[in-house]
XYZ file of C-alpha atoms in Angstrom:
670
model
C 139.443 66.449 63.786
C 142.377 66.058 65.767
C 145.074 63.293 65.211
C 144.372 61.281 68.346
C 140.095 61.278 68.017
C 141.278 59.613 65.090
C 143.676 57.173 66.559
C 140.992 56.844 69.411
C 138.393 55.598 66.860
C 140.735 52.806 65.160
C 141.563 51.603 68.478
C 137.415 50.879 69.880
C 136.924 50.109 65.707
C 139.741 47.274 66.389
C 138.150 46.407 69.453
C 134.787 45.297 67.972
C 136.822 43.628 65.124
C 138.536 41.170 67.270
C 135.633 40.489 70.005
C 133.798 39.830 66.510
C 136.233 36.975 65.068
C 136.519 35.250 69.570
C 132.531 35.448 68.970
C 132.745 33.923 65.085
C 135.545 30.648 67.108
C 133.074 29.703 69.781
C 130.073 29.009 67.468
C 132.807 26.838 65.276
C 134.284 25.222 68.439
C 133.499 21.079 68.075
C 132.177 18.987 70.103
C 133.096 15.575 71.590
C 132.825 12.783 68.930
C 130.435 10.168 70.002
C 131.753 7.147 70.436
C 131.765 3.748 68.546
C 128.653 1.904 70.479
C 126.374 4.955 69.767
C 125.178 3.869 66.357
C 123.814 0.897 68.046
C 122.280 1.865 70.789
C 118.048 1.598 69.950
C 116.217 4.941 69.876
C 114.898 5.538 73.265
C 113.398 8.726 75.246
C 115.643 10.677 77.413
C 114.831 13.113 79.497
C 116.388 16.464 78.359
C 118.632 18.804 81.036
C 118.249 21.993 82.430
C 120.562 24.423 83.529
C 121.878 22.575 87.058
C 121.168 19.246 85.794
C 124.307 16.784 86.208
C 125.955 16.250 82.335
C 127.402 13.667 84.020
C 124.054 11.462 85.306
C 123.166 12.441 81.696
C 125.597 10.824 79.508
C 125.806 7.331 81.961
C 121.526 7.128 81.125
C 122.861 7.411 77.349
C 125.013 4.327 78.053
C 129.008 6.365 77.318
C 130.824 5.821 79.867
C 133.213 9.262 81.698
C 136.832 8.109 80.982
C 138.427 11.597 81.701
C 137.100 14.826 83.787
C 135.484 17.250 81.298
C 136.787 20.785 82.191
C 134.894 23.062 84.738
C 135.500 26.167 82.789
C 135.441 27.156 79.441
C 137.728 27.861 76.534
C 139.788 30.587 77.477
C 138.707 34.415 76.189
C 142.286 36.886 75.586
C 142.166 39.810 78.068
C 140.685 42.100 76.046
C 137.222 40.026 75.997
C 134.508 41.749 77.335
C 134.667 41.628 81.431
C 130.314 40.337 81.289
C 130.975 37.228 79.008
C 133.192 35.446 81.109
C 131.143 36.092 84.390
C 128.186 34.930 82.835
C 130.399 31.920 81.481
C 131.616 31.041 84.918
C 128.613 31.456 86.537
C 126.632 28.850 84.449
C 129.361 26.256 84.980
C 128.958 26.074 88.758
C 125.241 26.188 88.776
C 123.856 22.664 88.573
C 119.809 22.664 87.589
C 117.297 19.610 88.256
C 116.867 17.484 85.035
C 113.226 19.001 82.987
C 110.553 16.626 82.364
C 111.028 17.204 78.657
C 111.302 13.673 76.735
C 113.606 13.911 73.805
C 113.574 10.657 70.929
C 116.538 10.239 69.353
C 117.213 8.394 66.624
C 119.932 7.656 63.613
C 119.808 9.290 60.683
C 121.595 9.045 56.760
C 124.401 11.785 56.400
C 124.805 13.903 53.720
C 127.137 15.977 52.040
C 126.158 19.435 50.564
C 128.248 22.135 48.673
C 128.170 25.136 49.523
C 129.585 27.719 46.720
C 131.025 30.801 48.637
C 129.198 34.228 47.989
C 129.747 35.525 45.179
C 131.799 39.034 45.612
C 130.479 41.441 43.136
C 132.956 44.499 42.019
C 131.734 47.347 39.825
C 134.106 46.854 36.725
C 133.460 50.081 34.905
C 136.995 51.333 34.339
C 137.435 54.703 36.295
C 140.093 57.448 35.444
C 142.744 58.561 38.354
C 144.547 61.865 36.704
C 145.749 64.186 37.878
C 143.421 67.634 38.531
C 145.734 69.928 37.316
C 145.120 67.878 33.430
C 141.726 67.702 33.613
C 139.385 71.247 34.643
C 137.484 69.635 37.258
C 134.545 72.714 36.700
C 134.242 70.481 32.886
C 133.162 67.700 34.459
C 129.064 66.610 35.374
C 130.534 64.921 38.295
C 130.552 66.808 41.793
C 133.866 66.678 42.769
C 132.481 67.821 46.761
C 130.035 64.804 47.109
C 133.538 61.876 45.847
C 134.502 61.509 49.324
C 136.802 58.687 50.796
C 135.955 56.787 53.292
C 137.259 57.009 56.910
C 137.808 53.924 57.495
C 140.700 53.909 54.686
C 144.231 55.497 55.234
C 144.721 59.166 54.778
C 146.788 59.187 51.231
C 150.005 60.971 50.939
C 150.449 63.858 48.891
C 152.300 61.662 46.583
C 149.035 60.038 46.188
C 146.730 61.880 44.114
C 144.503 60.012 43.606
C 141.282 63.131 43.390
C 138.392 61.113 40.757
C 137.981 63.539 37.844
C 135.936 62.956 34.893
C 137.405 61.532 31.582
C 136.067 61.327 28.239
C 136.141 58.983 25.261
C 138.726 60.598 23.952
C 140.979 61.020 26.715
C 143.956 58.204 27.015
C 142.454 55.498 29.663
C 145.849 55.258 31.527
C 147.735 55.271 35.024
C 150.009 57.959 35.209
C 153.168 56.757 37.189
C 152.038 58.682 40.476
C 148.420 57.414 40.020
C 147.230 54.464 42.084
C 144.684 52.176 40.995
C 140.872 52.739 43.533
C 140.191 49.801 46.336
C 137.957 47.337 44.959
C 139.396 47.089 41.380
C 140.664 44.072 40.010
C 145.188 43.046 39.075
C 143.307 42.384 36.358
C 141.859 45.239 35.609
C 144.976 47.068 36.702
C 146.756 45.079 33.989
C 143.713 45.921 31.219
C 144.052 49.447 31.683
C 147.979 49.247 31.340
C 147.516 47.010 27.726
C 144.286 49.988 26.977
C 147.116 52.742 27.567
C 149.684 51.229 25.388
C 147.821 50.463 22.709
C 145.988 53.717 22.532
C 149.547 55.316 22.729
C 150.656 53.074 19.623
C 147.612 53.968 17.102
C 148.144 57.760 18.569
C 151.277 57.608 17.341
C 150.024 55.670 14.168
C 147.386 57.640 13.240
C 150.137 60.867 14.116
C 152.805 59.005 10.955
C 149.429 58.705 8.820
C 148.742 62.392 8.967
C 152.241 63.239 8.381
C 152.412 60.808 5.351
C 149.521 62.679 3.507
C 151.261 65.286 3.799
C 153.246 64.855 0.590
C 156.008 67.140 -1.103
C 154.694 69.342 -4.131
C 155.524 67.011 -6.810
C 158.351 68.682 -9.732
C 157.534 69.273 -13.209
C 159.134 66.056 -14.239
C 157.183 63.907 -12.075
C 153.947 65.245 -13.037
C 154.650 64.438 -17.029
C 155.282 61.022 -15.559
C 151.951 61.191 -13.987
C 150.306 62.369 -16.901
C 151.494 60.130 -19.727
C 150.816 57.229 -17.895
C 147.733 54.889 -19.427
C 146.139 55.015 -16.438
C 146.039 58.466 -16.048
C 145.093 58.729 -19.539
C 142.386 56.500 -19.441
C 140.872 58.706 -16.421
C 140.688 61.434 -17.378
C 139.799 60.661 -21.199
C 136.389 59.111 -19.374
C 136.030 62.071 -16.848
C 136.166 64.468 -19.547
C 133.520 62.836 -21.168
C 131.370 62.588 -18.407
C 131.967 66.310 -17.303
C 131.277 67.415 -20.670
C 127.668 65.184 -21.066
C 126.527 66.636 -17.852
C 127.252 70.287 -18.327
C 125.906 70.329 -22.198
C 122.777 68.060 -21.304
C 119.424 70.305 -20.904
C 116.327 68.827 -20.485
C 114.468 67.482 -23.586
C 111.519 68.925 -25.218
C 108.384 67.032 -25.296
C 105.279 67.061 -28.049
C 102.692 67.403 -26.101
C 100.431 66.887 -28.792
C 101.454 63.543 -29.590
C 99.131 61.856 -30.994
C 99.870 57.500 -30.460
C 96.694 56.825 -32.214
C 97.651 56.677 -36.296
C 94.930 58.981 -36.984
C 96.996 61.569 -38.510
C 99.116 58.892 -40.272
C 95.762 58.182 -42.687
C 95.208 61.389 -42.754
C 98.257 63.005 -43.951
C 98.301 65.585 -46.723
C 99.391 64.560 -50.199
C 101.147 67.874 -49.464
C 103.178 68.254 -46.322
C 105.511 71.043 -45.110
C 108.776 70.817 -45.297
C 108.415 71.152 -41.223
C 105.852 68.282 -40.528
C 108.278 65.618 -42.561
C 111.102 66.704 -40.514
C 112.834 68.812 -37.984
C 116.509 70.265 -37.884
C 117.787 68.307 -34.621
C 121.755 69.480 -34.383
C 124.815 70.649 -36.026
C 127.882 69.238 -35.012
C 130.788 70.960 -36.112
C 134.462 71.086 -34.339
C 136.217 74.495 -34.790
C 139.842 72.805 -34.647
C 139.421 69.061 -35.823
C 136.099 69.451 -38.688
C 137.165 73.346 -39.960
C 138.278 73.508 -43.514
C 137.638 69.175 -44.088
C 135.342 67.727 -46.126
C 133.377 64.729 -45.035
C 134.201 61.811 -46.916
C 132.183 59.153 -45.216
C 129.837 58.536 -42.274
C 128.256 55.537 -40.646
C 126.116 53.981 -37.448
C 127.183 52.377 -34.406
C 125.047 48.676 -34.495
C 125.987 48.405 -30.528
C 125.505 52.011 -29.702
C 122.762 53.405 -32.391
C 123.736 57.234 -31.200
C 126.722 57.211 -32.140
C 127.699 58.506 -35.581
C 131.109 58.187 -36.988
C 131.918 60.696 -39.740
C 135.591 60.633 -41.620
C 137.207 63.775 -42.897
C 139.816 64.611 -45.456
C 142.924 67.055 -44.932
C 142.973 70.428 -44.208
C 144.743 72.598 -47.265
C 144.411 75.412 -44.792
C 147.190 74.179 -41.944
C 150.030 72.446 -42.842
C 150.537 70.994 -39.444
C 147.600 69.029 -38.925
C 147.175 65.126 -39.394
C 145.750 64.512 -43.336
C 142.825 62.360 -41.794
C 140.700 62.528 -39.546
C 137.811 60.322 -38.301
C 135.678 61.897 -35.280
C 132.781 59.440 -32.937
C 129.995 62.250 -32.363
C 127.256 61.500 -29.722
C 123.795 62.103 -30.821
C 121.926 61.875 -27.398
C 123.785 64.656 -26.006
C 121.927 67.837 -27.506
C 123.825 70.583 -26.800
C 126.929 68.598 -26.072
C 129.706 70.126 -28.882
C 132.757 68.335 -28.104
C 133.246 64.400 -30.332
C 133.451 62.055 -28.240
C 136.538 60.672 -29.772
C 138.914 61.596 -32.020
C 141.914 60.255 -34.278
C 143.915 60.925 -36.704
C 145.768 59.637 -39.828
C 148.674 60.467 -41.838
C 146.603 60.600 -45.174
C 143.410 61.817 -45.091
C 140.396 59.177 -45.027
C 138.174 58.298 -47.982
C 135.941 55.612 -45.947
C 135.341 54.906 -42.634
C 132.695 52.335 -41.174
C 131.729 50.452 -37.273
C 132.735 47.189 -36.951
C 129.422 44.959 -36.241
C 130.695 42.701 -34.420
C 133.576 43.961 -32.235
C 131.926 47.038 -30.662
C 134.891 48.984 -29.863
C 136.842 49.059 -33.793
C 136.966 50.950 -36.189
C 138.189 50.524 -39.563
C 139.435 53.511 -41.913
C 140.347 53.410 -45.678
C 142.836 55.610 -46.713
C 144.107 57.805 -49.988
C 147.412 56.132 -49.942
C 145.816 52.713 -50.141
C 146.096 52.033 -46.673
C 143.610 50.324 -43.998
C 143.269 50.927 -40.709
C 142.415 50.336 -37.317
C 141.460 52.102 -34.489
C 140.396 51.111 -30.750
C 138.437 53.184 -28.350
C 139.278 51.051 -25.524
C 143.095 52.730 -26.077
C 144.180 55.951 -25.049
C 146.055 56.131 -28.566
C 144.341 58.138 -31.274
C 146.560 56.123 -34.054
C 146.169 53.563 -35.908
C 146.926 50.115 -33.467
C 147.126 48.194 -37.127
C 147.761 49.773 -40.325
C 148.092 47.329 -43.958
C 151.174 47.803 -45.732
C 151.835 49.029 -49.116
C 152.502 45.891 -51.367
C 151.151 44.789 -54.618
C 149.301 41.772 -52.631
C 146.695 44.850 -51.165
C 145.343 48.461 -52.208
C 148.038 50.804 -53.605
C 145.137 53.154 -54.745
C 142.804 55.470 -52.637
C 139.943 52.493 -50.533
C 136.356 54.060 -51.536
C 134.367 51.522 -49.664
C 134.963 49.218 -46.715
C 132.008 46.701 -45.202
C 131.870 44.050 -42.977
C 129.799 40.852 -43.396
C 129.471 37.092 -42.217
C 128.512 36.415 -38.470
C 129.148 37.179 -35.139
C 132.469 33.981 -35.097
C 132.948 34.500 -39.210
C 133.188 37.915 -40.223
C 135.303 39.616 -42.704
C 135.803 42.954 -44.060
C 136.095 43.599 -47.696
C 137.274 46.470 -49.265
C 137.788 48.276 -52.710
C 139.897 50.739 -54.257
C 139.730 52.186 -57.770
C 142.688 50.801 -59.568
C 140.196 47.440 -59.553
C 141.082 45.259 -56.864
C 138.294 43.643 -53.858
C 140.458 42.256 -50.785
C 138.886 40.146 -48.297
C 140.566 40.665 -44.274
C 140.603 39.259 -40.815
C 140.174 41.948 -38.772
C 142.705 40.844 -36.030
C 145.403 40.313 -38.321
C 145.179 43.286 -40.877
C 149.241 42.529 -42.498
C 148.461 40.288 -45.664
C 144.831 39.938 -47.249
C 143.399 36.797 -46.931
C 141.880 36.832 -50.209
C 142.854 39.332 -53.289
C 140.585 39.842 -56.156
C 140.888 41.512 -59.337
C 137.943 43.217 -61.117
C 137.318 42.838 -64.864
C 134.249 42.373 -66.847
C 135.440 41.069 -70.289
C 139.318 41.849 -69.560
C 138.344 45.532 -69.130
C 139.628 46.976 -65.166
C 137.305 47.964 -63.335
C 138.038 51.061 -61.558
C 135.355 50.958 -58.338
C 134.182 53.738 -56.663
C 131.417 52.573 -54.888
C 130.260 48.381 -53.015
C 127.480 46.881 -51.302
C 126.447 43.471 -50.192
C 122.992 42.930 -50.657
C 121.149 41.849 -46.571
C 123.694 39.341 -45.711
C 124.932 38.212 -48.193
C 128.613 36.905 -48.324
C 129.124 36.107 -51.536
C 126.954 38.281 -54.224
C 127.924 41.839 -54.518
C 127.143 45.212 -56.486
C 130.023 47.904 -57.636
C 129.944 51.156 -58.960
C 132.584 52.011 -61.514
C 134.246 55.495 -62.516
C 133.354 54.256 -65.469
C 129.467 54.906 -65.056
C 128.283 51.689 -64.574
C 127.174 48.927 -62.061
C 128.363 45.971 -61.931
C 127.445 42.771 -60.049
C 129.441 39.016 -59.288
C 130.105 37.011 -56.803
C 133.754 36.674 -54.699
C 133.308 32.533 -55.060
C 131.881 29.671 -57.341
C 132.903 28.168 -60.853
C 132.267 31.898 -62.141
C 134.033 34.321 -58.977
C 134.215 37.903 -60.017
C 132.173 40.481 -61.732
C 129.246 38.175 -63.735
C 126.988 40.911 -65.180
C 126.968 44.629 -66.252
C 124.706 47.249 -65.795
C 124.853 50.753 -68.302
C 122.651 53.855 -67.790
C 125.200 56.898 -66.435
C 127.108 58.620 -68.623
C 128.918 59.937 -65.019
C 131.597 58.065 -62.041
C 128.592 55.928 -59.974
C 129.201 58.227 -56.604
C 126.276 56.680 -54.403
C 125.234 52.755 -54.633
C 122.112 51.315 -52.284
C 120.047 47.991 -51.874
C 116.759 48.013 -50.844
C 116.840 46.030 -47.199
C 113.612 46.140 -45.532
C 112.139 42.804 -45.116
C 108.466 42.049 -45.942
C 105.319 40.701 -47.326
C 107.391 41.194 -50.730
C 110.539 40.352 -51.266
C 113.037 43.508 -53.246
C 116.136 42.705 -52.613
C 116.575 42.818 -56.439
C 116.509 46.619 -55.981
C 119.521 48.656 -55.916
C 119.552 52.917 -56.741
C 122.583 54.526 -57.992
C 123.803 58.264 -58.439
C 126.089 59.843 -60.207
C 127.627 62.652 -61.506
C 126.059 62.752 -64.192
C 122.885 64.810 -62.399
C 120.446 61.087 -62.231
C 119.236 58.447 -59.599
C 118.289 55.347 -61.004
C 116.319 52.805 -60.084
C 117.917 49.231 -60.901
C 117.096 45.446 -60.471
C 119.814 42.896 -60.581
C 117.137 40.964 -63.430
C 117.282 43.849 -65.300
C 120.108 45.259 -67.622
C 118.851 47.847 -67.790
C 116.950 50.776 -65.166
C 113.342 51.065 -64.320
C 113.528 54.027 -63.633
C 115.381 57.449 -63.788
C 114.859 60.398 -61.485
C 116.041 63.351 -62.913
C 115.137 66.819 -60.858
C 118.700 67.878 -59.972
C 120.481 70.563 -61.605
C 124.147 69.270 -61.055
C 126.028 66.400 -59.724
C 124.208 63.996 -57.498
C 126.799 62.789 -54.380
C 124.574 60.519 -52.843
C 121.684 58.070 -52.672
C 120.163 55.680 -49.584
C 117.304 53.742 -49.356
C 115.032 53.884 -46.324
C 116.266 50.829 -43.727
C 112.462 50.971 -42.104
C 110.231 51.895 -45.120
C 109.822 50.645 -48.455
C 109.546 52.975 -51.160
C 111.169 55.743 -49.388
C 115.021 56.956 -50.473
C 117.344 59.435 -49.474
C 119.586 61.943 -52.019
C 121.814 65.056 -51.720
C 123.845 66.784 -54.047
C 126.633 69.540 -54.329
C 124.570 72.712 -54.244
C 123.465 71.304 -51.143
C 119.803 70.169 -51.878
C 118.601 67.030 -50.225
C 115.300 64.935 -51.607
C 113.246 62.608 -50.003
C 110.917 60.436 -51.939
C 108.229 58.277 -51.687
C 107.611 56.042 -54.723
C 103.755 55.017 -53.349
C 103.378 58.908 -53.215
C 104.624 59.731 -56.575
C 107.940 58.588 -58.939
C 108.280 61.615 -60.677
C 108.623 64.616 -58.202
C 110.084 63.760 -54.067
C 108.378 64.158 -51.358
C 110.244 66.392 -49.890
C 113.256 68.680 -51.190
C 115.257 71.590 -49.141
C 118.720 73.425 -50.388
C 120.255 74.420 -47.299
C 121.753 77.970 -47.110
C 125.048 79.522 -47.384
C 126.678 78.334 -50.418
C 126.878 74.535 -48.762
C 127.844 71.216 -51.280
C 126.596 68.505 -49.482
C 128.415 64.980 -50.206
C 127.513 61.844 -47.777
C 123.825 60.666 -46.496
C 122.924 58.520 -44.019
C 119.600 57.208 -42.388
C 119.856 55.733 -38.837
C 119.070 52.135 -38.023
C 115.779 53.499 -36.847
C 114.724 55.328 -39.722
C 113.982 58.258 -37.738
C 117.053 60.534 -37.933
C 118.986 60.874 -41.350
C 122.610 62.810 -41.420
C 123.799 65.034 -43.860
C 127.763 65.896 -44.136
C 128.873 68.831 -46.689
C 132.310 70.175 -48.048
C 132.622 72.268 -44.834
C 133.588 69.850 -42.278
C 129.696 69.889 -40.307
C 127.069 66.794 -39.316
C 123.274 67.902 -39.752
C 120.834 66.192 -38.002
C 117.383 65.656 -39.070
C 114.518 64.545 -36.829
C 112.156 62.651 -39.411
C 108.579 62.278 -39.735
C 106.800 59.418 -38.177
C 104.435 58.597 -41.347
C 108.077 58.117 -42.550
C 109.157 54.917 -40.540
C 106.162 53.291 -39.637
C 104.726 51.660 -43.458
C 101.720 50.559 -43.327
C 100.316 46.945 -44.673
C 99.393 47.915 -48.377
C 102.930 49.656 -48.460
C 104.930 46.585 -50.384
C 102.170 45.693 -52.240
C 102.125 49.445 -53.261
C 105.290 49.400 -54.465
C 105.004 46.563 -56.552
C 102.334 48.112 -58.241
C 104.560 50.827 -59.225
C 107.345 48.551 -59.953
C 105.215 46.892 -62.492
C 104.068 50.363 -63.305
C 107.944 51.718 -64.560
C 108.525 48.347 -66.472
C 105.377 49.196 -68.431
C 106.652 52.506 -69.099
C 110.098 51.378 -69.940
C 109.094 48.690 -72.440
C 107.030 51.742 -74.317
C 109.732 53.647 -74.074
C 112.313 51.066 -76.037
C 108.889 50.663 -78.398
C 109.224 54.512 -79.254
C 112.656 54.546 -79.557
C 112.993 51.442 -82.016
C 109.176 50.972 -84.140
C 110.040 47.962 -86.790
C 114.043 48.573 -86.900
C 114.706 46.683 -84.008
C 113.607 43.464 -84.523
C 114.525 43.893 -88.089
C 118.167 44.846 -88.115
C 119.213 41.731 -85.460
C 117.419 39.300 -88.204
C 119.339 40.674 -90.647
C 122.263 41.055 -88.397
C 121.546 36.798 -87.658
C 121.117 36.251 -90.790
C 125.053 37.727 -92.131
C 126.770 36.487 -88.994
C 125.153 32.569 -89.832
C 126.327 33.263 -93.247
C 129.530 34.596 -92.147
C 130.338 31.583 -90.620
C 129.166 28.993 -93.538
C 131.320 30.869 -95.338
C 134.373 29.775 -93.463
């Protein structure tokens, strides 16, 4: 299309617009105002005028007098208007038609104000990008660019005004470049919004670039690495993560007993003599090449808060002088294949006894060969003790062989004994000095204590074993504080002491067991000064003895030949129910039941802990087991009296009487 043709079309369109404007002005021309007296004229019948009617006559009929003659021609029209329109207007003014016979009725109507809102202009509010065609490949856009053409009524853009429409994705920045003008129909508010969006997008892009650059940090120096690795937060994170990873790596699916019978018929039909594999089953072994090799297990304990945790203390390693003398490890029995301990704690002196705190799940207590009592805390990342007692005359200065936590959650104490003959009471939160200290002596004779037990929930009465082979009972407070009774029967140091703690229909809290270097295990009652029975089936030192925590007539023993026995007094009082000797020239030093009685733990002189599962008939006592044990004890007492009568037929009463008579005579002579 040439330029001349374009100009002619534009001129025609301007003429059309001007014509439309003039017609609109004619329609909006105001009429002649009515006179004030028109409102008082009553309604009347008028004749309508035709095209040739005289307007003056019509006005006279309605009572309007003509003061001035109206112009005979209509408003002038611009020269650019069409000639046909002006000619028709002049001809209509000259012609006068007679009035028609049509009658109109005029009446007065009240005025009303009507507010007509302006027509709402709806515009397309989606923001359309106008960028340079070179910035985006038009071929990649889903819009067909050859169909996007400007309307012919808009002026032709110049070369500098690149208003070509292209597709812009959401990832692109929504903005106008310097040479781009907004499209027609887009408001100034939209343009301002686009400008703000462009600035925000640019800022966000700068921030993201700065953040990415900040993430790329320089490599840490050796000093910075060492500082981070030694920080408490890193140590805590690393230790927790290491334990979780070890558990996940070593844990395997547990095997289930498909033939387990929950009816209880199997326990009723148990044979009197069962195989070893039917009574106990080996579960696993706890051993660490670094921490337990060439060490002796000196003590074992289990947690009341977490029954799967086992605490074990070890002696010094004579083969390695650069390692700590004392080692305490916490093993987890829940994870069958995990070879490493949960926690490792060290001490300068080798640990002779250890115990979990009953009322503080994170506190571990240990007695040392030097006489100090140390405290470890699992909440810290330290392997060394967080507290330790002082070596002073008011506390222990000899090896501490036994520890026990007594009391309740709100009032509890740690009780310790040493073979120097001293018992101390401690506040776990403040271990600088003992709260109480008592010298152990029986009739002015010092007692070198090796074992100590508080029966049941007792906090005052206690039982101890000594190096002389005697057992003693006493109390901490009262008029007779100290050792009160003696139980003689062993001929060697007492190595193990255990009180009966199973509650049932019959009270057996007065019973306790002792083991000794004299190759025997003896059953005692606090009410009798002589043993009720002696179990002498071992051929060497018996190192430990433990009552079952759930069965009234079952207990466990071990000796230095690697033999351990499980006894059931209701079944047989002369021979154990189970007797097993470990291979490899192993000396068993400690034994312990789990809290539920379903497992036994054995510690040896090679630093190994062995875990065995126990048959359920030993963990689920029957209702008549307590009565059977009571009958067994009565039989023990009769046998003891018969043996005493056999050894002292008639001379004993006579001798006692003669001695009494001589003593009486001596007193009279004096």
